[in-house]
Short mmCIF file of C-alpha atoms in Angstrom, two decimals:
data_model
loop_
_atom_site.label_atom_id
_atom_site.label_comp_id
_atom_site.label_asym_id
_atom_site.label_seq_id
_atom_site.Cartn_x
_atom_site.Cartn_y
_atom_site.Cartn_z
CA UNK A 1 0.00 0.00 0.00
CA UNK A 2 1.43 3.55 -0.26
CA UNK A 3 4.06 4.74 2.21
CA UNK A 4 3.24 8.66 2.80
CA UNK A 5 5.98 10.80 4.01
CA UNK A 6 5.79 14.08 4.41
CA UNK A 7 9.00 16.82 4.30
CA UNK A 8 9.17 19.56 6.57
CA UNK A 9 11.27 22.78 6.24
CA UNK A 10 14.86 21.56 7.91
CA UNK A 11 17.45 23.97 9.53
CA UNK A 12 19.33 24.55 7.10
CA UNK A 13 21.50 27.00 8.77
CA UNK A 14 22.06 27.46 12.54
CA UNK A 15 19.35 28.97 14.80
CA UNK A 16 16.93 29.37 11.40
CA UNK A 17 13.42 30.09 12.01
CA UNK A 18 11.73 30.42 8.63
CA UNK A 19 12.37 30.86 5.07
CA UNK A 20 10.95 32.17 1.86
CA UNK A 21 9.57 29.66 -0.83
CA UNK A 22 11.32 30.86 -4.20
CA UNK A 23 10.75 28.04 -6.47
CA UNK A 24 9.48 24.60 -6.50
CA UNK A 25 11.18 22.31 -9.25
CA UNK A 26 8.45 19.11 -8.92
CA UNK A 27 4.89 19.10 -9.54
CA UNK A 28 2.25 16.93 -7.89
CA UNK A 29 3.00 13.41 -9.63
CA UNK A 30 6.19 13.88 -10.43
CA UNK A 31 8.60 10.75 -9.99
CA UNK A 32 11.77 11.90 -7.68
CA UNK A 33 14.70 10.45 -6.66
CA UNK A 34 17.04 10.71 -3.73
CA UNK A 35 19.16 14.18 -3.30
CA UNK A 36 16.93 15.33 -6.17
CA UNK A 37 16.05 19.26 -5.65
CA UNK A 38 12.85 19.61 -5.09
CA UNK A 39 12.76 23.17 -4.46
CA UNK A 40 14.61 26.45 -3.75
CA UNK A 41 14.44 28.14 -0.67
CA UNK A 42 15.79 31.91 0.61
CA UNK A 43 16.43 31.71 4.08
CA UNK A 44 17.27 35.45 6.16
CA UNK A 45 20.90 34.45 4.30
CA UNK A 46 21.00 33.08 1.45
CA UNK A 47 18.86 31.16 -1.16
CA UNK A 48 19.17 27.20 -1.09
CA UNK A 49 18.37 24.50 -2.92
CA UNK A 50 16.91 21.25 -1.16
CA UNK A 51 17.41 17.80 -1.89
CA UNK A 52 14.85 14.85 -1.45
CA UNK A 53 15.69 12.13 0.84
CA UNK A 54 13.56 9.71 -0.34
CA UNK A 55 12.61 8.35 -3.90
CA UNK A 56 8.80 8.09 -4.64
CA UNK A 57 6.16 10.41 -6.17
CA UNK A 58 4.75 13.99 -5.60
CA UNK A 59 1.33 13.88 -4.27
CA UNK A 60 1.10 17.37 -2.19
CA UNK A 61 2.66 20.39 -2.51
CA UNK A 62 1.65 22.57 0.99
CA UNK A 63 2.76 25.94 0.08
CA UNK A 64 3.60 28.03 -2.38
CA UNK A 65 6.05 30.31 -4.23
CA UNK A 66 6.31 33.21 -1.89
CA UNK A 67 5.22 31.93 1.33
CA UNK A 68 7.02 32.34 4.55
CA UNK A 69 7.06 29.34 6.31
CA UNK A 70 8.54 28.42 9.83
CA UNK A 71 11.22 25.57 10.30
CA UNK A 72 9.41 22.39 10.70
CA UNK A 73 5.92 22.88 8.85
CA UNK A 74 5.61 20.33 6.01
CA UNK A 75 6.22 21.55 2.52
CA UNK A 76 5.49 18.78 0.68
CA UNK A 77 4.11 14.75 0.66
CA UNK A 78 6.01 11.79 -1.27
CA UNK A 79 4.19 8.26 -2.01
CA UNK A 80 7.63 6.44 -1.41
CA UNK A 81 5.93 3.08 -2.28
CA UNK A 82 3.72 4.32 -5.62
CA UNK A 83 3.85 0.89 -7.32
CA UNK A 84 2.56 -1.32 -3.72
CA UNK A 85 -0.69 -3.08 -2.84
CA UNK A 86 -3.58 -1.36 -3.49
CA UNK A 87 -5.57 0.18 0.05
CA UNK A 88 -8.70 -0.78 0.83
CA UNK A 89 -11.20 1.47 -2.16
CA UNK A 90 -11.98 4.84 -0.67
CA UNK A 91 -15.89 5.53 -0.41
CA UNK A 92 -17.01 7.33 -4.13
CA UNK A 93 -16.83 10.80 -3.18
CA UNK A 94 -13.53 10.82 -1.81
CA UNK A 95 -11.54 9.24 -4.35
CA UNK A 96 -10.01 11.18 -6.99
CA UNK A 97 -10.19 9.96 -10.24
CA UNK A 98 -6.77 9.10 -11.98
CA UNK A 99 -6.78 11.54 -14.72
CA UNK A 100 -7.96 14.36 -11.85
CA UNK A 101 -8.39 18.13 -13.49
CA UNK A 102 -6.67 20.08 -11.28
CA UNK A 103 -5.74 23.50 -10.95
CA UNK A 104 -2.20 24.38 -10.51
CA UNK A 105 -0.96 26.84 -7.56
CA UNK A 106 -1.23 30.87 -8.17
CA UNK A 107 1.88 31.57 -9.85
CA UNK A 108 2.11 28.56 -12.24
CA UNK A 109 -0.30 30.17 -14.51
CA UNK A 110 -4.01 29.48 -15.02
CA UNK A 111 -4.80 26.47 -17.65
CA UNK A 112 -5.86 23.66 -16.01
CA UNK A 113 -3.41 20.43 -15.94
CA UNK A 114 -3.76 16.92 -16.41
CA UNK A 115 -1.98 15.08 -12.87
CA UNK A 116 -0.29 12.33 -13.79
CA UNK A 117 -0.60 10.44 -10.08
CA UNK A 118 -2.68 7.61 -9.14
CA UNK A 119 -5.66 7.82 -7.03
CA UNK A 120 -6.02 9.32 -3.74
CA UNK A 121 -6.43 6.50 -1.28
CA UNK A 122 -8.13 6.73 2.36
CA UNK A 123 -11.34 8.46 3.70
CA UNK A 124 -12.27 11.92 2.60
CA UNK A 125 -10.70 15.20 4.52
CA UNK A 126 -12.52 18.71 4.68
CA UNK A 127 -10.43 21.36 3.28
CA UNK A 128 -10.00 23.25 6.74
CA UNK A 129 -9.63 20.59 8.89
CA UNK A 130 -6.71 19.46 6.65
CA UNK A 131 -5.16 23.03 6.96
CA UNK A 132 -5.03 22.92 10.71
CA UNK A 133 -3.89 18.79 10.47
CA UNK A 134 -0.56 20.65 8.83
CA UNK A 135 -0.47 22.70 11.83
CA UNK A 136 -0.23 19.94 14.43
CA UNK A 137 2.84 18.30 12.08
CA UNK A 138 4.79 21.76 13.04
CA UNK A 139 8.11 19.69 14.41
CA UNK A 140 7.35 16.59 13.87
CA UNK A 141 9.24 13.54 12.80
CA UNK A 142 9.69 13.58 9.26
CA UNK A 143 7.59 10.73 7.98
CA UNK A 144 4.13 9.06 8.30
CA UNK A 145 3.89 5.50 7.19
CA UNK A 146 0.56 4.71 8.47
CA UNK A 147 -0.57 4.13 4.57
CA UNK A 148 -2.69 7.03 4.47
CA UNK A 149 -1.87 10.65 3.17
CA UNK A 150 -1.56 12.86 5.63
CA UNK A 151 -3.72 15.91 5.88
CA UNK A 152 -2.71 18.87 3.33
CA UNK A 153 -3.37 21.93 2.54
CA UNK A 154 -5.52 22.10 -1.48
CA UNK A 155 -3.79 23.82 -3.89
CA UNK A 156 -4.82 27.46 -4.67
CA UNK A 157 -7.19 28.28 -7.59
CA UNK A 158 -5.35 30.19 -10.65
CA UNK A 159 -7.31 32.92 -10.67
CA UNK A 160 -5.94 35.98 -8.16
CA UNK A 161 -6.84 36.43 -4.85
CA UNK A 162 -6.72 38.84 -2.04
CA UNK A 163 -3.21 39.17 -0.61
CA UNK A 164 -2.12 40.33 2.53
CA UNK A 165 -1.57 44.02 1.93
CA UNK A 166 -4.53 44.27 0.55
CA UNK A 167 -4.14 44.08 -3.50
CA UNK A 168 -4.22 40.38 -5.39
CA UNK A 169 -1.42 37.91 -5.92
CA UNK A 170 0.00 38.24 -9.54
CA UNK A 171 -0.23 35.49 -11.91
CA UNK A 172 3.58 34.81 -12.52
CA UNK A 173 5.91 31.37 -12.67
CA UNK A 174 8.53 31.08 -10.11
CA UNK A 175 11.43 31.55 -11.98
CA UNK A 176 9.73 35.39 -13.17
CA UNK A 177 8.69 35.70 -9.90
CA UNK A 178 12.46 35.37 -8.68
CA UNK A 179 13.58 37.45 -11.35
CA UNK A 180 11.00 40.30 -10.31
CA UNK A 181 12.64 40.34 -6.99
CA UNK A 182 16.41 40.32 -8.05
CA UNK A 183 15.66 43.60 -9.96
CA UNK A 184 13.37 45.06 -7.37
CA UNK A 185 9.95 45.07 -9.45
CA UNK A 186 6.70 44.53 -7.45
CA UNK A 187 4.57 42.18 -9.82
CA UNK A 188 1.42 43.91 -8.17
CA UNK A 189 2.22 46.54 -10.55
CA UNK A 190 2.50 45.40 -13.56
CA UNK A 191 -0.64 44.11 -16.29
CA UNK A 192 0.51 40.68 -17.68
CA UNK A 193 0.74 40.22 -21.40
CA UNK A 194 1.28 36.32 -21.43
CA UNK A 195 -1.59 33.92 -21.70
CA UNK A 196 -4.87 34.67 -18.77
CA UNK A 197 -3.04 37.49 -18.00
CA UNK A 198 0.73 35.49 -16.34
CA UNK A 199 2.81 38.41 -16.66
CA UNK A 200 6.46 37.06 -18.56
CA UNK A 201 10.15 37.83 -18.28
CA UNK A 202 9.84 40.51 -20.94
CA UNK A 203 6.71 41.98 -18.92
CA UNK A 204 9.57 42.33 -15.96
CA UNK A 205 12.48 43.27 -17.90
CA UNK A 206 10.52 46.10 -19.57
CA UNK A 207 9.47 47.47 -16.09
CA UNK A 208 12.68 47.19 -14.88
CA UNK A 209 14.25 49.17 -17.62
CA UNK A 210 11.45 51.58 -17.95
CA UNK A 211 9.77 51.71 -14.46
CA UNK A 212 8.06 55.03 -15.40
CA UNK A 213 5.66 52.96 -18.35
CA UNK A 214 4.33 50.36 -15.75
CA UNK A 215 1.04 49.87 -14.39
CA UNK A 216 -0.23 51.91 -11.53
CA UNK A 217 0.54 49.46 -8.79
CA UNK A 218 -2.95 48.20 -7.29
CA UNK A 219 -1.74 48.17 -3.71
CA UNK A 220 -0.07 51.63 -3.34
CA UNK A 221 -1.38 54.91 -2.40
CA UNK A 222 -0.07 58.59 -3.24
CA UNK A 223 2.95 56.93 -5.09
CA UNK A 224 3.60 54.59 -2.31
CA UNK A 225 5.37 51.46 -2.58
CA UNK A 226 4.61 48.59 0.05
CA UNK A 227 7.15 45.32 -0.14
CA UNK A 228 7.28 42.57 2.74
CA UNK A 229 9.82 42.81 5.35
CA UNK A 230 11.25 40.11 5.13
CA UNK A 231 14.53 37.49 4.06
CA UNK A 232 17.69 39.06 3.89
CA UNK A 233 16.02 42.75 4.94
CA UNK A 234 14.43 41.31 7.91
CA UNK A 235 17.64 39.72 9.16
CA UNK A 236 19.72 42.65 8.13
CA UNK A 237 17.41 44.80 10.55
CA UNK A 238 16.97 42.63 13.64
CA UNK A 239 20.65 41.61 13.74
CA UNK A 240 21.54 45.76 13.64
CA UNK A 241 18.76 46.88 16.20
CA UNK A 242 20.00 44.25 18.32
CA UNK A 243 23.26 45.36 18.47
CA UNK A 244 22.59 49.33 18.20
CA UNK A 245 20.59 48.63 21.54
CA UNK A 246 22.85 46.29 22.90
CA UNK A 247 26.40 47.02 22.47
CA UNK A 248 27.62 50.85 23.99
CA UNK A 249 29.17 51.83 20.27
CA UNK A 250 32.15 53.88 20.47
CA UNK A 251 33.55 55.21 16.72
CA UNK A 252 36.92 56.54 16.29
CA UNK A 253 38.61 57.28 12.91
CA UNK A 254 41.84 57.52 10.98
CA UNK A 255 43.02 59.04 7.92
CA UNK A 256 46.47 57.46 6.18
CA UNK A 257 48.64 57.70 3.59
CA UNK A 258 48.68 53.99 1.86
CA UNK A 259 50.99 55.32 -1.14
CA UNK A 260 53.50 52.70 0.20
CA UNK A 261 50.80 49.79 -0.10
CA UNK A 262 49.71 50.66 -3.27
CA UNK A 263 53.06 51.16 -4.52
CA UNK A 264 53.55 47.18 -3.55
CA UNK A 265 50.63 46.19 -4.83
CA UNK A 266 51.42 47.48 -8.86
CA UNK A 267 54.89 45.45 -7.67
CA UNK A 268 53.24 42.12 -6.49
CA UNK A 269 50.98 42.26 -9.82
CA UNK A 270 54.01 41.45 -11.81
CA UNK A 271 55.64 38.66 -9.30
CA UNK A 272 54.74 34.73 -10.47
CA UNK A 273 53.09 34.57 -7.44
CA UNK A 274 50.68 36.90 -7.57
CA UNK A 275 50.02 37.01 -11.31
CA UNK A 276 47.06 34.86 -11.52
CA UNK A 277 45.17 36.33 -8.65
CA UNK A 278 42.87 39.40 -8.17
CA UNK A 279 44.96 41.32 -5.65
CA UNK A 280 42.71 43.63 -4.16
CA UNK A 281 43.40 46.47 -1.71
CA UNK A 282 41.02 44.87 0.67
CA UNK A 283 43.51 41.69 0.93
CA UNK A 284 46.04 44.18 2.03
CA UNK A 285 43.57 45.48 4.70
CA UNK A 286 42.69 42.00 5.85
CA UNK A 287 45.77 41.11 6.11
CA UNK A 288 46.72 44.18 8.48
CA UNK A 289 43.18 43.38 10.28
CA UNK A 290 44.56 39.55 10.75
CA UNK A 291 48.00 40.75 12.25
CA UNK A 292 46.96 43.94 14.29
CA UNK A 293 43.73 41.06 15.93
CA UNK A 294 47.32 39.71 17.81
CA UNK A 295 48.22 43.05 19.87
CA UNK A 296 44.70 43.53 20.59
CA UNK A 297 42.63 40.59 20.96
CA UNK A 298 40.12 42.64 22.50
CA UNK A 299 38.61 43.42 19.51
CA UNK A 300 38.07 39.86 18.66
CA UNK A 301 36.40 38.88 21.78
CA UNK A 302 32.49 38.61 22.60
CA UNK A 303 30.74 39.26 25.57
CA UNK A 304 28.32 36.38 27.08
CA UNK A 305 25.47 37.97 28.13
CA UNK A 306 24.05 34.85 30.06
CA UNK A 307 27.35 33.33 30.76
CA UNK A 308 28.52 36.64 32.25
CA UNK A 309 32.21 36.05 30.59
CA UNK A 310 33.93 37.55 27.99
CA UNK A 311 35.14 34.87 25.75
CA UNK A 312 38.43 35.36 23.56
CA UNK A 313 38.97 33.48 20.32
CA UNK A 314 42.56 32.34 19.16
CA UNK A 315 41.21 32.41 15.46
CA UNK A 316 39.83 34.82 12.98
CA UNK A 317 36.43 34.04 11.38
CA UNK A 318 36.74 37.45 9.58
CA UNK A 319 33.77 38.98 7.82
CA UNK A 320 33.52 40.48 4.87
CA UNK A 321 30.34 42.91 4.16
CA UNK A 322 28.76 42.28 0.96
CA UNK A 323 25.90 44.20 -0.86
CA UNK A 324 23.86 40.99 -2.78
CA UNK A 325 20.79 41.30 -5.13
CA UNK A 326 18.81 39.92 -1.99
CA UNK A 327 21.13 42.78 0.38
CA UNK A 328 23.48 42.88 2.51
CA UNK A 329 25.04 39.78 4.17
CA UNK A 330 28.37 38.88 5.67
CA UNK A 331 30.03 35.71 4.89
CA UNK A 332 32.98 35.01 6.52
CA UNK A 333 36.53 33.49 5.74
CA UNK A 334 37.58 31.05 7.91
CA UNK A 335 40.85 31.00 9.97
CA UNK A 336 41.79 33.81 8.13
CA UNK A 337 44.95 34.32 10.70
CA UNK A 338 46.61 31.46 9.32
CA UNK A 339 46.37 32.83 5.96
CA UNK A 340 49.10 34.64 3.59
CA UNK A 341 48.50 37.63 1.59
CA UNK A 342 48.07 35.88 -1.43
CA UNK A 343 45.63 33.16 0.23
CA UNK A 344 43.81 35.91 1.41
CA UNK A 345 43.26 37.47 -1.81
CA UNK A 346 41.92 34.38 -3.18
CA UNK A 347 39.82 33.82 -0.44
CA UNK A 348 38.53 37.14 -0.85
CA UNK A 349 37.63 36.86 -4.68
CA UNK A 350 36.19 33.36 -4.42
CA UNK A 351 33.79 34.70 -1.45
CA UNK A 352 32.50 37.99 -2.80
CA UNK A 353 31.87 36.27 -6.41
CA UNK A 354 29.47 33.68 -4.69
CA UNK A 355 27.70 36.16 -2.85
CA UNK A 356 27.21 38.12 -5.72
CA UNK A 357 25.41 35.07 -6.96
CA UNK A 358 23.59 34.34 -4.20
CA UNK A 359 25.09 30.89 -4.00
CA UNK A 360 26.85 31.53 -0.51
CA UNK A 361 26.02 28.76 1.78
CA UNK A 362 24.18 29.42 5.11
CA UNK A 363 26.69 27.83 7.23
CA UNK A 364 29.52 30.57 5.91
CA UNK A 365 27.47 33.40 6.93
CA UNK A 366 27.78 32.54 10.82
CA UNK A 367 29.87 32.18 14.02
CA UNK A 368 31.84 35.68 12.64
CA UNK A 369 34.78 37.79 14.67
CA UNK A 370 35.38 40.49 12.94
CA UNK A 371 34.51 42.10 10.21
CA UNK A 372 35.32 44.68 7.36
CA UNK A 373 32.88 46.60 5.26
CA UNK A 374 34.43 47.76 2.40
CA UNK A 375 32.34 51.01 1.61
CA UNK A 376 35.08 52.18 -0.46
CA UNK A 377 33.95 50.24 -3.31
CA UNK A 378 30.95 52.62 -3.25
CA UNK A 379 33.43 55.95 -3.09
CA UNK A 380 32.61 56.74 0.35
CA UNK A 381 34.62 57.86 2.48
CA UNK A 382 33.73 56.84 5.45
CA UNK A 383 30.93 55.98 8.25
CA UNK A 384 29.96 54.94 11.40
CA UNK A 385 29.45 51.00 10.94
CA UNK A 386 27.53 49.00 13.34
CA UNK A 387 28.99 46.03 14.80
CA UNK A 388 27.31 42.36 14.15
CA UNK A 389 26.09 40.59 16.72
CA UNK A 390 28.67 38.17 18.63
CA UNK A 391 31.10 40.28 17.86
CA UNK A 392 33.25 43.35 19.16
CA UNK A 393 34.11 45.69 16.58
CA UNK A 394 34.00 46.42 12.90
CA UNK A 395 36.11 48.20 10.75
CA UNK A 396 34.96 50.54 7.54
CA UNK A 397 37.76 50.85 4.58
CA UNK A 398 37.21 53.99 2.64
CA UNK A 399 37.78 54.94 -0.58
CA UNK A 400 41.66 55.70 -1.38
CA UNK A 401 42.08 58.95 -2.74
CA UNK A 402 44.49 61.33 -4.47
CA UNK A 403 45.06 64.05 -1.99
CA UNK A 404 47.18 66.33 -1.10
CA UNK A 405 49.88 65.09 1.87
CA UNK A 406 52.86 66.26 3.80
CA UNK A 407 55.57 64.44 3.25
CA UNK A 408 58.95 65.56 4.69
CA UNK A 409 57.67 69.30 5.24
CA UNK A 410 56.56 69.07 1.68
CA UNK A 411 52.67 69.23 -0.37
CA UNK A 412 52.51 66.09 -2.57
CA UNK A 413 50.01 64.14 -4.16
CA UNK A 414 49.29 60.81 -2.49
CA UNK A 415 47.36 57.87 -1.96
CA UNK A 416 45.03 58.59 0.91
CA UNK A 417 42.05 56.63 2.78
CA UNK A 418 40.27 57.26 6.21
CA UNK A 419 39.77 53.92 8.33
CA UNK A 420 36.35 53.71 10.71
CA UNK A 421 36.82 51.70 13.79
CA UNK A 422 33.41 51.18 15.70
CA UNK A 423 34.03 48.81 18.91
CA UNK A 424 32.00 47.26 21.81
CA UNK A 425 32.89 49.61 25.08
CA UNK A 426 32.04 46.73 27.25
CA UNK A 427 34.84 44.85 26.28
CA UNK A 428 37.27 47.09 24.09
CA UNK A 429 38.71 50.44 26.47
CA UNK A 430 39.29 53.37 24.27
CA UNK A 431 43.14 52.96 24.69
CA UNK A 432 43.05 49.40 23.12
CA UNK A 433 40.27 50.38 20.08
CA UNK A 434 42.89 53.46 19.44
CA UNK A 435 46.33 51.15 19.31
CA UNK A 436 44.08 48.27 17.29
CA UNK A 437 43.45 51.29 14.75
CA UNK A 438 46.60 52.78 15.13
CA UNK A 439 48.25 49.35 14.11
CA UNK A 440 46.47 48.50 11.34
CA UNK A 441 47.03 52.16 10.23
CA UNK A 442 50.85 51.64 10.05
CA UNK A 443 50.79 48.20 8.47
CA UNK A 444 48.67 50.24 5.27
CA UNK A 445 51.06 52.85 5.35
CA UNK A 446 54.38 51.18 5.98
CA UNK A 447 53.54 47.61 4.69
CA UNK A 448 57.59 47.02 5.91
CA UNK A 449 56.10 47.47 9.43
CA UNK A 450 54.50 44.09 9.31
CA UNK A 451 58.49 42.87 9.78
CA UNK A 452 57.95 44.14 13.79
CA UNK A 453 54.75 42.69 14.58
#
């Protein structure tokens, strides 16, 4: 007889409490097989693909592309025994024929489908009481082998319906959908051209290039523009109130000449060693960051609130701030005190590049201890960063400059970039912020210097 099993949303990253449904890549009846992905996922740090456990067939998807759904609530229900004895017949109107017309979810468009699954064995279940059955499997164990499906929510009809903020849920497939949101178009706002009214890729693209020529949006008032708080946003802002309100910030700031380091770096481009690598002047800041952690450890401390210690880390899980499609997350290299300059830079490329992509995997965005945003990528000089949580400072690199420098009682024209140091007071005194600062001042400017430390 069938063998139901239902998945629920795992951890896939520590302390996760939810994530975002992006994509599914199986339909109801659908044959899968073991580590097949079965659907993409964006968690508050990164998007992910998940894998099937078990072989078997699709019968029930429980959500849909763009839900929010918290860790442990069934997304989906697999036959893993499609081809066994046949259950006892269900009474006539519960079963579901074989060739069942069904309607697919709202985005997947509105002509109806053919499911290719056999029938639907067991008694019949009442739409709502199935909706709250899901609710009771919120933690369960993964699997029901009782031989009967377990409740499920119905799928949605195609047509739209009322959404949250009050307007209707576009008609849209998952991969426009994601597409929408990478280029930061609200699909409530735009009039499908495609079939029933799905709005396509081109429908997108065209609002994206020429926002001014789309649709009055049908949730928005006085030229207002309401999106969801949450994924990558909504961890971005509870990680930073919690640490505005929980760490004493204290900022101090530094301006030096890193002529010297840049003069080094044109060298280094030319050495065997270095040829085949993008040698950034972040790597040289890292670097500095890595060696002047060692007089100050301070900085690389973090305070246990419920412990009541202050707990000081022999390694560097260093962070590196990076703006994404999805916003700003910070994924860290790894023992980056045991690394060269050249290792670094590598590290440094390889990490930004799958950011940029989105691809950066949850576990690489966590257990940080310190970290550098790079803001002058942007041409900014400066700011006032606020530390992540678990951590005790953070350090802004600025934009390097051509400016105008005394140098041996003389004006030249040199290389020039301000350094931001914001720090935890609790556990960094202003004397040991200042020398932390201080040292990785004089490692930029005198790069030579890194022969004392």
């Amino acid at each position: 007889m069938p063998q139901y099993k239902s998945f629920p949303l795992p951890d896939t990253a520590e302390g996760l409490t939810e994530a975002e449904i992006l994509s599914w890549h199986v339909q109801p009846g659908d044959e899968v097989t073991v580590n097949q992905i079965i659907v993409e996922i964006e968690t508050a740090k990164a998007a992910v693909e998940l894998p099937c456990p078990w072989a078997g067939v699709v019968t029930e998807l429980h959500v849909r592309p763009g839900d929010t759904v918290t860790v442990g609530t069934p997304i989906l229900t697999i036959d893993t025994d499609p081809g066994g004895a046949a259950a006892p017949a269900p009474a006539p109107a519960a079963a579901a024929p074989a060739e069942e017309e069904m309607k697919p979810l709202v985005g997947y468009g509105s002509k109806t489908v053919t499911a290719k699954r056999r029938a639907r064995k067991g008694p019949a279940v009442p739409a709502e009481p199935a909706a709250a059955a899901v609710q009771e499997q919120v933690g369960q164990a993964f699997t029901s082998t009782n031989g009967s499906a377990p409740a499920a929510v119905r799928p949605a009809p195609a047509q739209p319906e009322p959404a949250a903020a009050g307007g209707y849920v576009p008609l849209a497939k998952p991969p426009v959908r994601k597409l929408a949101k990478d280029l930061g178009v609200d699909l409530r706002s735009l009039t499908g051209t495609g079939a029933d009214g799905v709005i396509t890729r081109e429908d997108v693209q065209q609002a994206a290039s020429a926002p001014e020529q789309a649709a009055a949006p049908v949730a928005t008032r006085g030229g207002e523009r309401r999106v969801p708080i949450k994924g990558v946003r909504k961890m971005t802002a509870q990680a930073m109130v919690s640490s505005a309100f929980t760490a004493p910030h204290v900022t101090e700031f530094l301006t030096v000449d890193v002529t010297p380091m840049m003069e080094l770096r044109a060298r280094l481009k030319n050495h065997r060693e270095f040829r085949d690598v993008r040698l950034t002047p972040l790597a040289f800041c890292a670097r500095a960051v890595t060696m002047a952690i060692k007089r100050t450890p301070e900085v690389n401390a973090a305070w246990d609130e419920a412990a009541q210690e202050i707990v000081y880390k022999d390694y560097v899980h260093l962070g590196i701030a990076a703006a994404t499609p999805r916003g700003l997350i910070v994924p860290k290299v790894r023992d980056a005190e045991r690394m060269s300059l050249r290792e670094l830079a590598v590290a440094l490329d390889e990490l930004t590049t799958t950011a940029r992509e989105g691809k950066t995997p949850p576990g690489d965005m966590v257990n940080g201890t310190f970290t550098i945003t790079n803001v002058g990528v942007f041409g900014v000089d400066t700011g006032t960063p606020i530390i992540n949580p678990g951590e005790s400072a953070i350090l802004a690199f600025g934009a390097i400059r051509d400016m105008p420098w005394v140098v041996d009682g003389d004006i030249k024209v040199r290389k020039v970039c301000q350094l931001a140091l914001s720090f935890d007071h609790r556990l960094v005194d202003g004397q040991q912020g200042s020398e932390f600062l201080a040292d990785v001042g004089a490692l930029l400017a005198d790069p030579g210097m890194a022969m004392t430390f």
